Coordinates of C-alpha atoms and ligand atoms in Angstrom, one line a residue:
M1 CA -8.1 16.2 -7.2
A2 CA -7.4 14.1 -4.0
P3 CA -10.7 12.5 -3.1
G4 CA -9.6 11.3 0.3
K5 CA -7.6 8.4 1.7
L6 CA -7.3 4.8 0.6
L7 CA -7.2 2.2 3.4
L8 CA -5.8 -1.1 2.4
F9 CA -6.0 -4.2 4.6
A10 CA -2.8 -5.5 3.1
G11 CA -1.4 -8.6 4.7
T12 CA -1.0 -10.5 1.4
S13 CA 1.2 -10.1 -1.6
E14 CA -1.7 -8.5 -3.5
G15 CA -2.1 -6.1 -0.7
R16 CA 1.6 -5.2 -0.9
E17 CA 1.3 -4.8 -4.7
L18 CA -1.7 -2.4 -4.4
F19 CA -0.1 -0.4 -1.6
A20 CA 3.1 0.1 -3.7
R21 CA 1.1 1.1 -6.8
A22 CA -1.1 3.5 -4.8
L23 CA 1.9 5.2 -3.2
N24 CA 3.7 5.3 -6.6
C25 CA 0.8 7.1 -8.1
G26 CA 0.6 9.7 -5.3
I27 CA -2.6 8.3 -3.7
D28 CA -2.8 9.1 0.0
A29 CA -2.8 5.4 1.0
E30 CA -2.5 3.7 4.3
A31 CA -2.1 0.1 5.0
A32 CA -3.4 -2.0 7.9
V33 CA -1.7 -5.3 8.8
A34 CA -2.3 -7.8 11.6
T35 CA 1.3 -8.6 12.6
D36 CA 4.8 -7.1 12.8
Y37 CA 5.8 -9.5 10.1
G38 CA 3.2 -8.0 7.8
R39 CA 4.5 -4.6 8.7
S40 CA 8.0 -5.5 7.9
Q41 CA 6.9 -6.6 4.4
L42 CA 5.5 -3.2 3.7
Q43 CA 7.9 -0.9 5.4
E44 CA 10.3 -0.3 2.6
L45 CA 7.5 1.1 0.5
G46 CA 7.0 4.1 2.8
G47 CA 3.5 5.3 3.7
K48 CA 1.6 4.9 7.0
I49 CA 1.0 1.4 8.3
H50 CA -1.4 0.5 11.1
T51 CA -0.4 -2.7 12.9
G52 CA -2.5 -5.0 15.0
R53 CA -5.5 -7.3 14.8
L54 CA -8.5 -4.9 14.8
D55 CA -12.0 -5.8 15.7
E56 CA -15.1 -4.3 14.1
G57 CA -15.3 -1.5 16.6
Q58 CA -11.7 -0.5 16.2
I59 CA -12.0 -0.4 12.5
A60 CA -15.2 1.6 12.7
A61 CA -13.3 4.0 15.0
M62 CA -10.6 4.4 12.5
L63 CA -13.1 5.1 9.7
A64 CA -14.8 7.8 11.7
G65 CA -14.3 11.3 10.5
G66 CA -14.9 10.7 6.8
T67 CA -11.3 10.9 5.6
Y68 CA -11.3 7.6 3.9
R69 CA -12.7 7.4 0.4
L70 CA -12.3 3.7 -0.1
V71 CA -11.4 0.6 1.9
V72 CA -9.9 -2.4 0.1
D73 CA -9.8 -5.8 1.9
A74 CA -6.8 -7.7 0.6
T75 CA -6.5 -9.9 3.6
H76 CA -5.7 -13.6 3.2
P77 CA -8.3 -15.8 1.6
Y78 CA -8.7 -17.7 4.9
A79 CA -9.0 -14.6 7.1
D80 CA -12.8 -14.8 7.3
R81 CA -13.1 -13.1 10.6
A82 CA -11.0 -10.1 9.5
T83 CA -13.1 -9.9 6.4
A84 CA -16.4 -9.9 8.3
N85 CA -15.1 -7.2 10.6
I86 CA -13.9 -4.9 7.9
A87 CA -17.1 -5.3 5.8
A88 CA -19.3 -4.6 8.9
A89 CA -17.3 -1.5 9.9
C90 CA -17.4 -0.1 6.4
A91 CA -21.2 -0.6 6.3
V92 CA -21.6 1.2 9.6
R93 CA -19.4 4.1 8.5
R94 CA -20.8 4.1 4.9
V95 CA -17.3 3.9 3.4
P96 CA -17.2 2.1 0.1
Y97 CA -15.6 -1.4 0.4
L98 CA -14.0 -3.7 -2.0
R99 CA -13.0 -7.3 -1.4
L100 CA -10.0 -8.6 -3.3
V101 CA -10.2 -12.3 -3.8
R102 CA -7.4 -14.4 -5.2
P103 CA -8.7 -16.8 -7.9
E104 CA -8.5 -20.4 -6.7
Q105 CA -6.3 -22.7 -8.7
P106 CA -7.9 -26.0 -9.2
G107 CA -5.4 -28.8 -8.6
E108 CA -5.6 -32.1 -10.4
E109 CA -5.4 -35.3 -8.3
V110 CA -5.5 -33.5 -5.0
I111 CA -7.4 -34.6 -1.9
N112 CA -9.9 -31.8 -1.0
C113 CA -10.9 -31.4 2.7
T114 CA -13.5 -29.0 3.9
D115 CA -11.4 -28.0 6.9
M116 CA -8.4 -29.0 9.1
A117 CA -10.5 -31.5 11.0
A118 CA -11.4 -33.3 7.8
A119 CA -7.7 -33.3 6.7
V120 CA -6.7 -34.9 10.0
D121 CA -9.4 -37.6 9.5
Y122 CA -8.0 -38.3 6.1
L123 CA -4.4 -38.4 7.2
R124 CA -5.2 -40.6 10.2
D125 CA -5.7 -43.6 7.9
T126 CA -2.4 -43.1 6.1
D127 CA 1.2 -43.4 6.9
G128 CA 4.4 -41.6 5.9
G129 CA 5.7 -38.1 6.5
I130 CA 3.6 -35.0 6.1
L131 CA 5.0 -31.6 5.1
C132 CA 2.6 -29.1 6.6
T133 CA 2.5 -25.7 4.9
V134 CA -0.6 -24.2 6.5
G135 CA 1.3 -22.1 9.1
S136 CA 1.6 -22.6 12.8
K137 CA -2.0 -21.5 13.9
Q138 CA -3.7 -24.7 12.9
L139 CA -0.9 -27.1 13.8
E140 CA -2.5 -28.0 17.1
Q141 CA -5.2 -30.0 15.3
L142 CA -2.6 -32.0 13.5
C143 CA -1.3 -33.1 16.9
Q144 CA -4.4 -35.4 17.1
L145 CA -2.6 -37.7 14.7
P146 CA -1.3 -40.5 17.0
D147 CA 2.3 -40.4 15.7
Y148 CA 2.4 -36.7 14.7
R149 CA 5.9 -36.1 16.3
K150 CA 7.3 -38.6 13.8
R151 CA 5.2 -37.8 10.8
V152 CA 4.7 -34.1 10.7
Y153 CA 7.2 -31.5 9.4
A154 CA 6.0 -28.0 10.1
R155 CA 7.1 -25.3 7.7
I156 CA 6.6 -22.0 9.4
L157 CA 7.6 -18.4 9.0
P158 CA 10.8 -17.6 10.9
L159 CA 9.1 -15.8 13.8
E160 CA 9.9 -16.5 17.4
E161 CA 6.2 -16.9 18.4
N162 CA 5.7 -19.6 15.7
L163 CA 8.8 -21.4 16.8
S164 CA 7.7 -21.4 20.5
A165 CA 4.2 -22.6 19.4
C166 CA 5.7 -25.6 17.6
R167 CA 7.9 -26.3 20.6
A168 CA 5.0 -26.1 23.0
L169 CA 3.2 -28.7 20.8
G170 CA 6.1 -31.1 21.2
F171 CA 7.7 -30.7 17.8
A172 CA 11.4 -31.6 17.8
G173 CA 13.9 -29.2 16.2
A174 CA 14.4 -31.6 13.2
H175 CA 10.6 -31.3 12.4
I176 CA 10.5 -27.5 12.4
L177 CA 11.4 -25.8 9.1
C178 CA 11.6 -22.1 9.7
M179 CA 11.7 -20.6 6.2
Q180 CA 10.3 -17.7 4.4
G181 CA 9.0 -18.1 0.8
P182 CA 8.6 -17.8 -2.0
F183 CA 9.2 -21.5 -2.5
S184 CA 10.0 -22.9 -5.9
A185 CA 8.7 -26.3 -7.1
E186 CA 12.3 -27.6 -6.8
L187 CA 12.6 -26.5 -3.2
N188 CA 9.3 -28.0 -2.3
A189 CA 10.3 -31.2 -4.0
A190 CA 13.7 -31.2 -2.2
L191 CA 12.1 -30.8 1.2
L192 CA 9.5 -33.6 0.5
R193 CA 12.4 -35.9 -0.5
Q194 CA 14.7 -34.9 2.3
Y195 CA 12.1 -35.7 4.9
S196 CA 10.6 -38.6 3.1
C197 CA 7.2 -37.0 3.1
R198 CA 4.4 -38.7 1.3
Y199 CA 1.9 -35.8 1.9
L200 CA 1.9 -32.1 1.4
L201 CA -0.7 -30.3 3.4
T202 CA -1.7 -26.9 2.0
K203 CA -4.5 -24.4 1.9
S204 CA -6.0 -23.4 -1.5
S205 CA -3.7 -20.4 -1.5
G206 CA -3.9 -19.4 -5.2
A207 CA -1.1 -18.2 -7.4
A208 CA 0.3 -15.6 -5.0
G209 CA 0.4 -18.2 -2.3
G210 CA 2.7 -20.5 -4.3
F211 CA 0.0 -23.1 -4.8
A212 CA 1.2 -24.1 -8.3
Q213 CA 4.8 -24.6 -7.0
K214 CA 3.4 -26.9 -4.3
L215 CA 1.5 -29.0 -6.7
Q216 CA 4.5 -29.3 -9.1
G217 CA 6.9 -30.0 -6.3
A218 CA 4.7 -32.7 -4.9
K219 CA 4.4 -34.2 -8.4
M220 CA 8.2 -34.2 -8.7
A221 CA 8.7 -35.9 -5.4
G222 CA 5.8 -38.3 -5.8
A223 CA 3.8 -36.9 -2.9
Q224 CA 0.1 -36.5 -2.5
V225 CA -1.3 -33.0 -2.0
V226 CA -4.0 -32.5 0.6
V227 CA -5.9 -29.2 0.2
I228 CA -7.9 -27.5 2.9
D229 CA -10.6 -25.7 1.1
R230 CA -11.5 -22.1 1.6
P231 CA -14.1 -21.5 4.3
T232 CA -16.7 -20.1 1.9
S233 CA -16.6 -19.6 -1.8
E234 CA -16.0 -15.9 -1.5
Q235 CA -17.3 -13.3 -3.9
G236 CA -14.8 -10.5 -4.8
L237 CA -12.7 -8.8 -7.3
S238 CA -9.4 -9.6 -8.9
L239 CA -6.3 -7.5 -8.3
A240 CA -6.6 -6.0 -11.8
E241 CA -10.3 -5.1 -11.2
V242 CA -9.6 -3.5 -7.8
W243 CA -6.8 -1.5 -9.3
R244 CA -9.1 -0.4 -12.2
R245 CA -11.7 0.9 -9.6
I246 CA -9.0 2.7 -7.6
A247 CA -7.6 4.3 -10.8
A248 CA -11.1 5.5 -11.7
I249 CA -11.9 7.0 -8.3
W250 CA -8.5 8.8 -8.1
Q251 CA -8.7 9.7 -11.8
L252 CA -5.2 8.4 -12.4
P253 CA -3.7 9.1 -15.8
E254 CA -3.5 6.1 -18.0
E255 CA 0.3 5.9 -18.0
C256 CA 0.3 5.9 -14.2
E257 CA 3.1 3.8 -12.8
V258 CA 2.2 0.3 -11.7
S259 CA 5.6 -1.0 -10.8
A260 CA 5.5 -2.8 -7.5
V261 CA 8.5 -1.4 -5.7
W262 CA 9.8 2.1 -5.7
R263 CA 13.6 2.0 -6.3
R264 CA 15.5 4.8 -4.7
Y265 CA 18.2 6.5 -6.8
F266 CA 21.6 6.6 -5.3
P267 CA 22.8 10.2 -4.6
L268 CA 26.1 10.2 -6.4
F269 CA 28.2 13.2 -5.4
V270 CA 30.6 13.6 -8.4
Q271 CA 33.7 15.5 -9.2
T272 CA 32.8 18.2 -11.7
A273 CA 36.0 20.0 -12.6
N274 CA 36.8 17.4 -15.3
K275 CA 33.3 17.2 -16.7
R276 CA 31.4 18.9 -19.4
V277 CA 27.6 19.3 -19.0
L278 CA 25.2 20.0 -21.9
V279 CA 21.8 21.6 -21.3
V280 CA 19.4 21.4 -24.2
G281 CA 16.7 24.2 -24.0
G282 CA 17.0 27.6 -22.5
G283 CA 13.6 28.3 -20.9
Q284 CA 12.5 28.4 -17.3
V285 CA 13.5 24.9 -16.3
A286 CA 16.9 25.0 -18.1
T287 CA 17.6 28.4 -16.5
R288 CA 16.9 27.1 -13.0
R289 CA 19.0 24.1 -13.6
V290 CA 21.9 26.1 -15.0
Q291 CA 21.8 28.3 -11.9
S292 CA 22.1 25.1 -9.8
L293 CA 24.9 23.8 -11.9
L294 CA 26.9 27.0 -11.7
H295 CA 27.3 26.5 -7.9
F296 CA 29.8 23.9 -8.9
D297 CA 33.0 24.1 -10.8
W298 CA 32.4 22.4 -14.2
Q299 CA 35.0 22.2 -16.9
Q300 CA 32.2 23.5 -19.2
V301 CA 28.5 24.3 -19.2
T302 CA 27.0 24.4 -22.7
V303 CA 23.4 25.4 -23.6
V304 CA 21.9 24.6 -26.9
A305 CA 18.7 26.4 -27.8
P306 CA 17.4 28.9 -30.4
Q307 CA 16.0 31.1 -27.7
V308 CA 17.2 31.5 -24.1
S309 CA 16.1 33.5 -21.1
K310 CA 17.6 36.9 -20.3
H311 CA 19.5 35.3 -17.4
L312 CA 21.1 32.7 -19.6
R313 CA 22.0 35.4 -22.2
D314 CA 23.7 37.4 -19.5
L315 CA 25.6 34.3 -18.3
A316 CA 26.7 33.6 -21.9
G317 CA 27.8 37.3 -22.2
Q318 CA 29.9 36.9 -19.1
G319 CA 31.5 33.7 -20.4
A320 CA 30.1 31.6 -17.6
I321 CA 28.4 29.3 -20.1
C322 CA 28.7 28.6 -23.8
W323 CA 25.5 29.2 -25.7
R324 CA 24.9 27.6 -29.1
K325 CA 22.1 29.6 -30.6
R326 CA 20.3 26.9 -32.6
C327 CA 18.3 23.8 -32.3
F328 CA 19.8 20.6 -30.9
A329 CA 21.7 18.3 -33.3
E330 CA 23.0 14.9 -32.6
P331 CA 26.7 15.8 -32.5
D332 CA 26.0 18.2 -29.6
V333 CA 26.2 15.3 -27.1
R334 CA 29.6 14.1 -28.3
Q335 CA 31.7 16.4 -26.2
S336 CA 29.6 16.0 -23.0
D337 CA 29.9 13.9 -19.9
V338 CA 26.4 14.7 -18.6
V339 CA 23.3 15.8 -20.7
L340 CA 20.1 17.5 -19.5
A341 CA 17.2 17.8 -21.9
A342 CA 14.8 20.6 -20.9
T343 CA 13.1 21.8 -24.1
D344 CA 9.4 22.3 -24.3
S345 CA 9.1 19.4 -26.8
S346 CA 8.9 16.0 -25.2
E347 CA 9.9 14.4 -28.6
V348 CA 13.1 16.5 -28.7
N349 CA 13.9 15.7 -25.1
R350 CA 13.5 12.0 -25.8
W351 CA 15.7 12.2 -28.8
V352 CA 18.4 14.1 -26.9
V353 CA 18.4 11.5 -24.1
N354 CA 18.5 8.7 -26.7
C355 CA 21.5 10.2 -28.4
A356 CA 23.3 10.6 -25.1
Q357 CA 22.4 7.1 -23.8
D358 CA 23.6 5.5 -27.1
R359 CA 27.0 6.8 -26.3
G360 CA 26.9 5.8 -22.6
I361 CA 26.5 9.4 -21.5
F362 CA 24.4 10.0 -18.3
A363 CA 21.2 11.9 -19.3
N364 CA 18.2 13.5 -17.7
N365 CA 14.8 14.2 -19.4
A366 CA 13.0 17.0 -17.6
S367 CA 9.6 16.0 -19.1
D368 CA 9.8 12.3 -18.4
R369 CA 11.1 10.9 -15.1
H370 CA 11.1 7.4 -16.6
Q371 CA 13.8 8.3 -19.0
C372 CA 16.3 9.7 -16.5
D373 CA 19.6 8.0 -15.7
F374 CA 19.6 10.4 -12.7
Y375 CA 17.2 12.9 -11.2
F376 CA 18.1 16.6 -10.9
P377 CA 17.8 17.3 -7.2
A378 CA 16.8 20.3 -5.2
L379 CA 20.0 21.6 -3.6
A380 CA 20.7 22.9 -0.1
L381 CA 24.3 24.3 0.0
G382 CA 25.8 25.1 3.3
E383 CA 29.3 26.4 3.7
T384 CA 30.8 23.0 4.4
Q385 CA 27.9 20.7 3.6
T386 CA 26.0 19.8 0.5
A387 CA 22.5 18.3 0.6
A388 CA 20.6 17.1 -2.5
L389 CA 17.0 16.0 -2.3
V390 CA 14.7 14.1 -4.6
G391 CA 11.4 12.3 -3.9
R392 CA 9.8 9.5 -5.7
G393 CA 9.5 11.7 -8.7
G394 CA 5.8 12.4 -8.3
D395 CA 5.5 15.4 -6.0
H396 CA 8.1 18.0 -7.0
R397 CA 6.5 20.7 -4.9
Q398 CA 6.9 18.6 -1.7
V399 CA 10.6 18.2 -2.6
A400 CA 10.9 22.0 -3.0
R401 CA 9.2 22.6 0.4
T402 CA 11.4 20.1 2.2
A403 CA 14.5 21.4 0.5
A404 CA 13.7 24.9 1.8
K405 CA 13.6 23.5 5.3
I406 CA 17.0 21.8 4.8
R407 CA 18.5 25.1 3.6
E408 CA 17.3 26.6 6.9
V409 CA 19.0 23.8 8.9
L410 CA 22.3 24.4 7.0
R411 CA 22.1 28.1 7.5
H412 CA 21.6 27.6 11.2
E413 CA 24.6 25.2 11.3
D414 CA 26.8 27.7 9.5
N415 CA 25.7 30.5 11.8
G416 CA 26.4 28.4 14.9
S417 CA 29.9 27.4 13.8
E418 CA 30.9 31.0 13.1
Ligands
PQ2_501 C1 13.7 19.4 -7.4 C2 13.5 20.1 -8.7 C3 14.9 20.5 -9.2 C4 14.9 21.4 -10.4 O1 14.2 21.2 -11.4 O2 15.7 22.3 -10.4 C5 12.8 19.1 -9.7 N1 11.6 19.6 -10.1 C6 11.4 20.8 -9.5 C7 10.2 21.6 -9.7 C8 9.1 21.3 -10.6 N2 9.0 20.2 -11.4 C9 7.8 20.3 -12.1 C10 7.2 21.5 -11.8 C11 5.9 22.0 -12.4 C12 4.7 21.9 -11.5 C13 4.5 20.6 -10.7 O3 4.4 19.5 -11.3 O4 4.3 20.7 -9.5 C14 8.0 22.1 -10.8 C15 7.7 23.4 -10.0 C16 8.4 24.6 -10.7 O5 8.9 24.5 -11.8 O6 8.3 25.6 -10.1 C17 7.3 19.4 -13.1 C18 8.0 18.2 -13.5 N3 9.1 17.7 -12.9 C19 9.4 16.5 -13.5 C20 8.5 16.2 -14.5 C21 8.5 15.0 -15.4 C22 8.0 13.8 -14.7 O7 7.5 13.8 -13.6 O8 8.0 12.8 -15.4 C23 7.6 17.2 -14.5 C24 6.3 17.4 -15.3 C25 6.7 18.1 -16.6 C26 5.5 18.2 -17.5 O9 4.4 18.5 -17.1 O10 5.8 17.9 -18.7 C27 10.5 15.6 -13.1 C28 11.5 15.8 -12.2 N4 11.7 17.0 -11.5 C29 12.8 16.8 -10.7 C30 13.3 17.9 -9.9 C31 13.3 15.5 -10.6 C32 13.2 14.8 -9.3 C33 12.1 15.4 -8.4 C34 11.4 14.6 -7.4 O11 11.9 13.7 -6.9 O12 10.2 14.8 -7.2 C35 12.5 14.8 -11.8 C36 11.8 13.5 -11.4 C37 13.4 14.4 -12.9 C38 14.2 15.5 -13.3 O13 13.7 16.4 -14.0 O14 15.4 15.5 -13.0 C39 12.5 21.3 -8.7 C40 11.9 21.6 -7.3 C41 12.9 22.2 -6.2 C42 13.2 23.6 -6.3 O15 12.5 24.4 -7.0 O16 14.1 24.0 -5.6
NAD502 N1 11.7 18.7 -14.4 C1 11.2 19.8 -14.0 O1 11.5 20.3 -13.0 C2 10.2 20.5 -14.8 C3 9.4 21.6 -14.4 C4 8.5 22.3 -15.2 C5 8.4 21.8 -16.5 N2 9.1 20.8 -16.9 C6 9.2 20.3 -18.3 O2 10.2 21.0 -19.0 C7 9.8 21.5 -20.2 C8 10.4 22.9 -20.4 O3 9.8 23.8 -19.6 P1 10.2 25.3 -19.6 O4 9.2 26.0 -18.7 O5 11.6 25.5 -19.4 O6 9.8 25.7 -21.2 P2 10.0 27.0 -22.0 O7 9.0 27.1 -23.0 O8 10.3 28.2 -21.0 O9 11.4 26.8 -22.7 C9 11.6 25.9 -23.8 C10 13.0 26.0 -24.3 O10 13.3 25.0 -25.2 C11 13.9 25.5 -26.3 N3 13.8 24.6 -27.5 C12 12.7 24.2 -28.1 N4 13.0 23.4 -29.1 C13 14.3 23.1 -29.1 C14 15.2 22.3 -29.8 N5 14.8 21.6 -30.8 N6 16.5 22.4 -29.5 C15 16.9 23.1 -28.5 N7 16.1 23.9 -27.7 C16 14.8 23.9 -28.0 C17 13.3 26.8 -26.5 O11 14.1 27.7 -27.4 C18 13.2 27.3 -25.1 O12 14.4 27.9 -24.7 C19 8.2 21.5 -20.1 O13 7.7 21.3 -21.3 C20 7.9 20.5 -19.1 O14 7.7 19.2 -19.8 C21 10.0 20.1 -16.1

């Protein structure tokens, strides 16, 4: 099924969103970002990240070998050099390329300038404070304003290099606002008021860049917005369209997860001696799970199913479990503290979990990971140590392989401490 790797140039919020979606759906995705800051924004998602500003040759070298099926350029709307390099390298290596472009948001009553130089020209003939939200790279041009030290307040990301750049340009501490977004309209308005700014300087950064909040904040504080237009009117696809194309290439099922961030489940190691567990279903999965459960000392393990495996029948015969030989009924959940649904009917499993959850009982649905209060882990039991492993929920076989390695480690530990 896997048609190769996806490479995402991902230094924007859309890039992060796509990377998260791709990883959640089991796509072999890698991200490329220019800075350590970009990297830090993606790290918690897992997945391989390339860091550094790459020129055309370096990108082409990365794409050599034919392992990439698609490249998506979700770099910043103003990163025109990066975009040219990525597109050229993809053309050389014949790797399909998609450009994601944020839709521009037209602003009413804004002053549009073709570039920073034009903005400086406009601002030269004005007076009053200027809140500059275009980052630290282009600040130097603003220093052409005769009284920039008094007028300009630079809002920059809290990175040391940005701070030293501002310092080197002569900005005093009181004129440097080291802050990380997102910024609400209220916060923008408060900053404009606090520093008596009459102008807010911004790029046309689109919805994900907080453009609307800038416009609204400026309106609230009675400030004029000055917009530096995009270098060119770029052609490209929206986030939704890019995702549709990725889903088609990787043949993702329709219900594929699109939630942005993967949330880890907390491995709760619980006392079992005072708890009753109910397993609904008695086939392969239920049998494997009962075997795992019986490594622990439960108050009671009950299985409800019309048919069960030979192994479960034997366990019932030995009195290790209690088998109710019939279909599940709602009252079954009442005397349980934990419920596992593992029948071969997804409707029955959903019903079982709903019955349990209605009573505040922790439940697991073996046919639907989205309906689990907890995941059932692969276990590695040493003599004195207990390890339990789950993944993101999408690759159960990988979990099984890694768990086998952990069992080896624990066996080794136990032998060493003999
Ligand atoms: C660890 C292990 C423990 C155990 O089960 O004992 C386990 N699954 C194992 C094996 C396995 N699972 C599946 C196959 C069939 C082939 C295949 O898909 O490869 C095989 C292989 C086999 O059976 O040999 C299919 C499957 N599994 C889930 C769904 C539903 C879904 O994803 O929504 C479906 C599709 C069902 C369908 O098609 O209807 C869901 C879950 N399975 C989990 C645990 C939870 C967290 C796992 C994670 O983080 O990845 C999670 C998320 C929730 C939960 O059930 O608690 C055990 C491996 C370790 C070991 O063997 O030691
Ligand atoms: N999470 C996992 O690890 C995992 C792995 C493989 C499969 N699955 C899922 O688990 C399901 C079960 O797989 P299996 O291989 O154990 O199936 P199976 O066919 O071996 O067993 C199904 C069991 O459910 C019982 N059952 C059916 N209807 C019932 C009802 N109304 N009340 C009580 N019991 C009922 C049957 O008597 C049988 O014991 C699969 O359909 C699949 O969706 C999950």
